mmCIF file of C-alpha atoms in Angstrom:
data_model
loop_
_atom_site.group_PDB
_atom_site.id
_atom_site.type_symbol
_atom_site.label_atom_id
_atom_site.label_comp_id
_atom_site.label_asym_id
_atom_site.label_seq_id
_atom_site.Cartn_x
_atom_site.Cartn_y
_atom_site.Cartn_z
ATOM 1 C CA UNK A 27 18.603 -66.467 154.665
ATOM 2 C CA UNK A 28 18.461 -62.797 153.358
ATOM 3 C CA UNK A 29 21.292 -60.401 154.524
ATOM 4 C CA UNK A 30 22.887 -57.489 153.347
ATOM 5 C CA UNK A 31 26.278 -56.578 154.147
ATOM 6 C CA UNK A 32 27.691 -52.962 154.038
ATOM 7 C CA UNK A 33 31.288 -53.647 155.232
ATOM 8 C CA UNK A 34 32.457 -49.998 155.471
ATOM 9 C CA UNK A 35 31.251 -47.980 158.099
ATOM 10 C CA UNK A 36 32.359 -44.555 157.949
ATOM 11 C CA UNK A 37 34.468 -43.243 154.843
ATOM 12 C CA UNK A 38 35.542 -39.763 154.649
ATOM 13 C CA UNK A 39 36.538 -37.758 151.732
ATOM 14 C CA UNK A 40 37.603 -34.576 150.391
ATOM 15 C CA UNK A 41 35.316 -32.067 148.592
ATOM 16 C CA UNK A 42 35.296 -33.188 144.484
ATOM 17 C CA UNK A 43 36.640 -36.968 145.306
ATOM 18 C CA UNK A 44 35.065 -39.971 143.779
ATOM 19 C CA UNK A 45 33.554 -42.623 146.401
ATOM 20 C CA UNK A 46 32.050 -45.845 145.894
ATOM 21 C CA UNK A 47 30.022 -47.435 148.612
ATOM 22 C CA UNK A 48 30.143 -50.982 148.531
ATOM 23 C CA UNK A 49 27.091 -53.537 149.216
ATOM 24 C CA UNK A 50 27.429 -57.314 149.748
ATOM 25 C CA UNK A 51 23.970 -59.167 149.268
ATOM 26 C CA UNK A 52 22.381 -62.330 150.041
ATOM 27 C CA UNK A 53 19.367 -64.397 149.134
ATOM 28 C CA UNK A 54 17.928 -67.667 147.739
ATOM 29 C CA UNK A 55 15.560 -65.784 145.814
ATOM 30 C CA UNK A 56 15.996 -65.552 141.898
ATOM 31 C CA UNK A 57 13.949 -62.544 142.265
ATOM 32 C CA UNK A 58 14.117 -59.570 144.166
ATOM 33 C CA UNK A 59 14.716 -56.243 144.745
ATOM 34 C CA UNK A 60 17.693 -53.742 145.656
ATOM 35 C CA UNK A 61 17.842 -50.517 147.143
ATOM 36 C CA UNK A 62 19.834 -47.639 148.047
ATOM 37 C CA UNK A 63 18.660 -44.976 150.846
ATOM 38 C CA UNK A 64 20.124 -41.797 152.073
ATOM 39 C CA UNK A 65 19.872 -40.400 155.610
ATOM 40 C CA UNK A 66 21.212 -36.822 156.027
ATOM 41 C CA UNK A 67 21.606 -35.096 159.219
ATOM 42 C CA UNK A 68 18.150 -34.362 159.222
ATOM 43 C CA UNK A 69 17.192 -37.333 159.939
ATOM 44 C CA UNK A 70 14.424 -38.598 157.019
ATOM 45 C CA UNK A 71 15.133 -41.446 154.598
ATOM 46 C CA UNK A 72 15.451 -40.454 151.192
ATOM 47 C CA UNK A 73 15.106 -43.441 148.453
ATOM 48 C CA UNK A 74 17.563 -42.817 146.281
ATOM 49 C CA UNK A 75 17.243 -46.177 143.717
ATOM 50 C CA UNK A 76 15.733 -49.629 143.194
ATOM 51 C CA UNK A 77 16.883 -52.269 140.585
ATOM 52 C CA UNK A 78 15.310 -55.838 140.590
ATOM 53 C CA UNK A 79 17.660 -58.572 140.191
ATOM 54 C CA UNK A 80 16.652 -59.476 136.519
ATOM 55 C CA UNK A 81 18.314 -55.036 135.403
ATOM 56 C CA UNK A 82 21.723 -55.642 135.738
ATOM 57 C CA UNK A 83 21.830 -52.709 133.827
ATOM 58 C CA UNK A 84 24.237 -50.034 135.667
ATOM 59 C CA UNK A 85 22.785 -46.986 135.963
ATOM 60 C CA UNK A 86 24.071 -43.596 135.753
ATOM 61 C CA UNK A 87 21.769 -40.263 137.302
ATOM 62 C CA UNK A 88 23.654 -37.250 137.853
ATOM 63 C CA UNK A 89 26.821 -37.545 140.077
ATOM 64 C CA UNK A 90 25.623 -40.706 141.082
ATOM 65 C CA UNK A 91 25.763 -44.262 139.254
ATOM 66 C CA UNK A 92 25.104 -47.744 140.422
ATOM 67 C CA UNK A 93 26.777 -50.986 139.683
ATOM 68 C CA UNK A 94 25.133 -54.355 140.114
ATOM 69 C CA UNK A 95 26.319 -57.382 139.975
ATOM 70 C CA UNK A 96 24.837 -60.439 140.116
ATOM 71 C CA UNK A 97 27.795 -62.854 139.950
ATOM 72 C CA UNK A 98 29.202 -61.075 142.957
ATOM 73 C CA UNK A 99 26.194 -60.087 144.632
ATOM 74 C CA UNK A 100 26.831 -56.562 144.957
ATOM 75 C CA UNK A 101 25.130 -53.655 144.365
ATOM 76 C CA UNK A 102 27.496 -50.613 144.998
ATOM 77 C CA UNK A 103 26.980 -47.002 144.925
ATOM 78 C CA UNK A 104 29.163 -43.939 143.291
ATOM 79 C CA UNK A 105 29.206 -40.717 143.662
ATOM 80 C CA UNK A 106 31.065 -38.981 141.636
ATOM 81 C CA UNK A 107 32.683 -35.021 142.143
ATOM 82 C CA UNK A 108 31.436 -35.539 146.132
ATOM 83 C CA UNK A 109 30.016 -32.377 147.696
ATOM 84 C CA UNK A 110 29.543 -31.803 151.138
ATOM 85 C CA UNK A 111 26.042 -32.184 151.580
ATOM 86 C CA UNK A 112 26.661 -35.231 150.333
ATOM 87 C CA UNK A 113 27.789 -36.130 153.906
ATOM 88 C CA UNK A 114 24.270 -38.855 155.241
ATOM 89 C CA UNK A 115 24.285 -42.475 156.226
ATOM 90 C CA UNK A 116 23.544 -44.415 153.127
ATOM 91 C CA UNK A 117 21.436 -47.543 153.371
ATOM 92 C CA UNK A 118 21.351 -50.796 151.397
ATOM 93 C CA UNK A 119 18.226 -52.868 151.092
ATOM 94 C CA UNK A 120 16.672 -56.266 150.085
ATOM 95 C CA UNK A 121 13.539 -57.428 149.442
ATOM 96 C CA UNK A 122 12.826 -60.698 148.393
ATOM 97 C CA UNK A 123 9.699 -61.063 146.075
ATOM 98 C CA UNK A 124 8.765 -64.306 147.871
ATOM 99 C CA UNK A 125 5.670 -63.340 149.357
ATOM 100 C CA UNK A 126 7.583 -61.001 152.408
ATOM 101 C CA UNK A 127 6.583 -57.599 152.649
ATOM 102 C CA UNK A 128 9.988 -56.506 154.257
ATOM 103 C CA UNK A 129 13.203 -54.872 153.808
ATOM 104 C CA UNK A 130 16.657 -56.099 155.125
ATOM 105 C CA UNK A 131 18.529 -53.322 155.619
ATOM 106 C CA UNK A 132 22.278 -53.266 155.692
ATOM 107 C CA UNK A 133 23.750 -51.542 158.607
ATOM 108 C CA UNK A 134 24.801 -48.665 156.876
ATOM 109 C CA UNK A 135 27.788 -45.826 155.492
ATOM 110 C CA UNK A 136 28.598 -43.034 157.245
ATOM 111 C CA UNK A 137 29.851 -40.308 154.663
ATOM 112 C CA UNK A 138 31.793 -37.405 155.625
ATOM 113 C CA UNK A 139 32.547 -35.360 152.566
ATOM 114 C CA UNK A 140 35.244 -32.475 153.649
ATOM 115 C CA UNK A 141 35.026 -29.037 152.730
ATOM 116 C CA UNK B 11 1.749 -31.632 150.471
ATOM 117 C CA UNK B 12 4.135 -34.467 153.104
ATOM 118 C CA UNK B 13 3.314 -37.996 151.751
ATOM 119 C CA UNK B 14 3.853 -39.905 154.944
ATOM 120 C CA UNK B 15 3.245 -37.920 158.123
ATOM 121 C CA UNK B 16 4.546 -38.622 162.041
ATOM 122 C CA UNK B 17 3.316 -37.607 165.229
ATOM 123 C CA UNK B 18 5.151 -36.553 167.439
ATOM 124 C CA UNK B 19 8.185 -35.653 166.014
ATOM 125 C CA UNK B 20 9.862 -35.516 169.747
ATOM 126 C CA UNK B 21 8.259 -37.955 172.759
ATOM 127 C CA UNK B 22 10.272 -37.107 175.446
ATOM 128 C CA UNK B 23 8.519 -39.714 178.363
ATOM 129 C CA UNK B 24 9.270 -41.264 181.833
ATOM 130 C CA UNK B 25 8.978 -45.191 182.162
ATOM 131 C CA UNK B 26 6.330 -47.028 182.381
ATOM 132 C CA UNK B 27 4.618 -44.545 180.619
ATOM 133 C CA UNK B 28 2.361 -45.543 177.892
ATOM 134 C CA UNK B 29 2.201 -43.312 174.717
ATOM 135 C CA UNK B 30 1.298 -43.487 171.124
ATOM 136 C CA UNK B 31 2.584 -42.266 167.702
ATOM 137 C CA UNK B 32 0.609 -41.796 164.661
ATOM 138 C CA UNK B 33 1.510 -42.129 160.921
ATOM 139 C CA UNK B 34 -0.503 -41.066 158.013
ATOM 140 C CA UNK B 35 0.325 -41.006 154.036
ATOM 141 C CA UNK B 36 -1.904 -39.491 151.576
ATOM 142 C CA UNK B 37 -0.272 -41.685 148.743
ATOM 143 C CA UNK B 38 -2.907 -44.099 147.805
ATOM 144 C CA UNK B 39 -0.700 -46.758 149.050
ATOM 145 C CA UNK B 40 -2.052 -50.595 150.484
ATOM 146 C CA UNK B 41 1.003 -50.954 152.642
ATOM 147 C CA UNK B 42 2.250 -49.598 155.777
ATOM 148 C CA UNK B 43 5.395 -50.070 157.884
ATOM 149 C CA UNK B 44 6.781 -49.471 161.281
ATOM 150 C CA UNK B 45 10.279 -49.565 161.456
ATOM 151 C CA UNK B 46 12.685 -49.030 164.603
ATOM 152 C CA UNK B 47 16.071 -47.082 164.148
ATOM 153 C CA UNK B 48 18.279 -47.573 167.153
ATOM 154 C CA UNK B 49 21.504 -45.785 168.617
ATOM 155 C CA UNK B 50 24.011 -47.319 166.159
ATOM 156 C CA UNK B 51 21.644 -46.604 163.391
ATOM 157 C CA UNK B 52 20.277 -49.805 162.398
ATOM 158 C CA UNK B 53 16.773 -50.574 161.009
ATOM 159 C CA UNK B 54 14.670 -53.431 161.629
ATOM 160 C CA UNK B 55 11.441 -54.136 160.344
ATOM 161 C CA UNK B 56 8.546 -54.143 163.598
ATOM 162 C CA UNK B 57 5.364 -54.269 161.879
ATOM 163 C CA UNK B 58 3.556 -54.157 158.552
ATOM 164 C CA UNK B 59 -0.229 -53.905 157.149
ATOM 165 C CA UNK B 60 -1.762 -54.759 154.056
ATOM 166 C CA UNK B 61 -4.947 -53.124 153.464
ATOM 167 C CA UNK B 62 -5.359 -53.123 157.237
ATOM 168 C CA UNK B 63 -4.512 -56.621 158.013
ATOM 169 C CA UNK B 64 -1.677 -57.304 159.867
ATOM 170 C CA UNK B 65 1.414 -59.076 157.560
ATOM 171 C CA UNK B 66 4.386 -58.852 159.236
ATOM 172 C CA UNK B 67 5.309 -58.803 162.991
ATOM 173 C CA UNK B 68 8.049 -59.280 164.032
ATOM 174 C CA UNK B 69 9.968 -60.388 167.304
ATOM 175 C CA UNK B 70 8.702 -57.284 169.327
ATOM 176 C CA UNK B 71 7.476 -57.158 172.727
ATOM 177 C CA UNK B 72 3.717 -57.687 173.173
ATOM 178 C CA UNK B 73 3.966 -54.601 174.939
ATOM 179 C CA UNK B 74 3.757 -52.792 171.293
ATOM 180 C CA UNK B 75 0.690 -52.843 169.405
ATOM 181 C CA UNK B 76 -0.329 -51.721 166.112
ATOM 182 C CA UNK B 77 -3.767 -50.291 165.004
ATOM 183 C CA UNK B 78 -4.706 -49.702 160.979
ATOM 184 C CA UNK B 79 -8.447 -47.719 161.216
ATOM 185 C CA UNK B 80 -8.319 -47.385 157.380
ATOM 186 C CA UNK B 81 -5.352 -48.037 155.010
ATOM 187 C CA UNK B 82 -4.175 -44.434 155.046
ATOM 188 C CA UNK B 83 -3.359 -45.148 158.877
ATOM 189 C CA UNK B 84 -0.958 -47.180 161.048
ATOM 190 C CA UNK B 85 -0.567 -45.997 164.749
ATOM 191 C CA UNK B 86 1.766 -47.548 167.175
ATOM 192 C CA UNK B 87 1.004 -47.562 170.734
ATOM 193 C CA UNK B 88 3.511 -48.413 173.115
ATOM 194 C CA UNK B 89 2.378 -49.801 176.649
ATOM 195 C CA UNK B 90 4.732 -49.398 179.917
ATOM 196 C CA UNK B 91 7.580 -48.006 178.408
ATOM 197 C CA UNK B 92 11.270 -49.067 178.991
ATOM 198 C CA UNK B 93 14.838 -47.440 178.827
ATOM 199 C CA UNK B 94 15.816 -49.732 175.873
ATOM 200 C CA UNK B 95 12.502 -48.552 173.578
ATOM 201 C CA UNK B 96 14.476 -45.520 173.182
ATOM 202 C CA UNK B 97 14.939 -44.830 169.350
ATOM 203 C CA UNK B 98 13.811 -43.456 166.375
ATOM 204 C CA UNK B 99 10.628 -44.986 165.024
ATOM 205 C CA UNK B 100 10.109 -44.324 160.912
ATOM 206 C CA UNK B 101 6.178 -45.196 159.240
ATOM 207 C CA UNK B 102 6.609 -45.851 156.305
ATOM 208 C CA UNK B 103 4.147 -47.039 152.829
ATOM 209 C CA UNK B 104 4.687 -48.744 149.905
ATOM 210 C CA UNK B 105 1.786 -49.453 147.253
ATOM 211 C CA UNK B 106 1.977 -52.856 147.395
ATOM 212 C CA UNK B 107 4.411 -55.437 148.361
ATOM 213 C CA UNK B 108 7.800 -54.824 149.993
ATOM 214 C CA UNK B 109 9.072 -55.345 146.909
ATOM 215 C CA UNK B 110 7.811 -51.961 145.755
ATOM 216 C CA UNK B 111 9.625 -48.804 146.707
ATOM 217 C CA UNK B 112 8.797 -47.473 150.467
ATOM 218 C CA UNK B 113 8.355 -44.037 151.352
ATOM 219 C CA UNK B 114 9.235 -43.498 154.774
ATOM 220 C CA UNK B 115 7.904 -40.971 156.965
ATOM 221 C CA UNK B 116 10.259 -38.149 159.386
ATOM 222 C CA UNK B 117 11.114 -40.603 162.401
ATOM 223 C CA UNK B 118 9.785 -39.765 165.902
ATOM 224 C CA UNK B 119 12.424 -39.701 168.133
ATOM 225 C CA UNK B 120 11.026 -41.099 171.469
ATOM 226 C CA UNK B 121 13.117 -40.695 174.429
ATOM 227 C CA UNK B 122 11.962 -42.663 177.730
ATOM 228 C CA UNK B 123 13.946 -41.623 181.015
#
């Protein structure tokens, strides 16, 4: 069965820190698809990245990078030099390329960068 | 120009009530979602169509119904509403299968006292 796991559910940090945001993923699927989401205050869903499981190449855009792993199923998330508006919910996703059309979502991060 | 477009963004309603909400996206895409956001944030997966046929639906009461007139269009109408339907409800398109990147739409935040 497909689940994904986002085990910390708030984290709070100072202006400038480093934070990782961890995912935990599951599937019988060779193939699929990963994804990371932001939801600010405001309320809207923001895609942020997608990486199919066969690009275990880590990725690096900005302040934020992305390290997947297949061996551990994870696919975490790094901002680096936070900022406040930083501060959203941040969503993990799955899809399977089985045939579904859907996304598993994990539950999700609360950030709270600090001024 | 918005890509995927909700309304309402508020629906403030008494139960029993029966409203709708309406999604449109001027992205080309074959795909459209609903998806239900509740309290504690978490998303589940209520409905999809493909090209206006229906592909996904999941465990949700028969008392929500989908309509696709065209591909650029998924509606959601909700019949005899209940305390618990309160949530945010997110349209949202992909150009093909889930596997392909979904644009999601503002959220309607529907409110049923």
């Amino acid at each position: 069965a497909q689940k994904v796991t986002q085990v910390q559910t708030e984290i709070s940090v100072v202006e400038k820190e480093d934070v990782t945001l961890d995912c935990v993923y599951e599937t019988r699927d060779t193939t699929y698809y990963l994804f990371w989401y932001k939801q600010p205050p405001s309320g809207e869903l923001v895609f942020l990245i997608r990486r199919n499981s066969f690009d275990e190449q880590n990725e690096i855009s900005g302040r934020y990078s992305w390290n997947f792993q297949k061996s551990t199923s994870s696919f975490n998330f790094t901002i680096t030099a936070s900022q406040v508006v930083d501060s959203a919910v941040y969503f993990c996703a799955l899809s399977e390329a089985g045939g579904t059309y859907k996304y598993i979502f994990g539950t999700g991060t609360r950030l709270k960068v600090l001024a | 120009d918005t890509a995927v477009s909700q309304t309402p963004k508020y629906l403030v309603t008494q139960m029993g009530n029966d409203k709708s909400i309406k999604c449109e996206q001027n992205l080309g895409h074959d795909t459209m979602y609903w998806y239900k956001q509740d309290s504690k944030k978490f998303l589940k997966i209520m409905f999809s169509y493909n090209n206006k046929e229906l592909i996904i639906n999941e465990t949700v009461p028969n008392r929500f119904s989908p309509k696709s007139p065209d591909k650029a269009h998924l509606n959601l109408h909700i019949n005899s509403l209940e305390l618990g339907d309160s949530a945010v409800y997110f349209c949202a398109s992909s150009p093909g299968r889930g596997t392909d990147t979904q644009y999601f739409g503002p959220g309607t935040r529907l409110t049923v006292l």
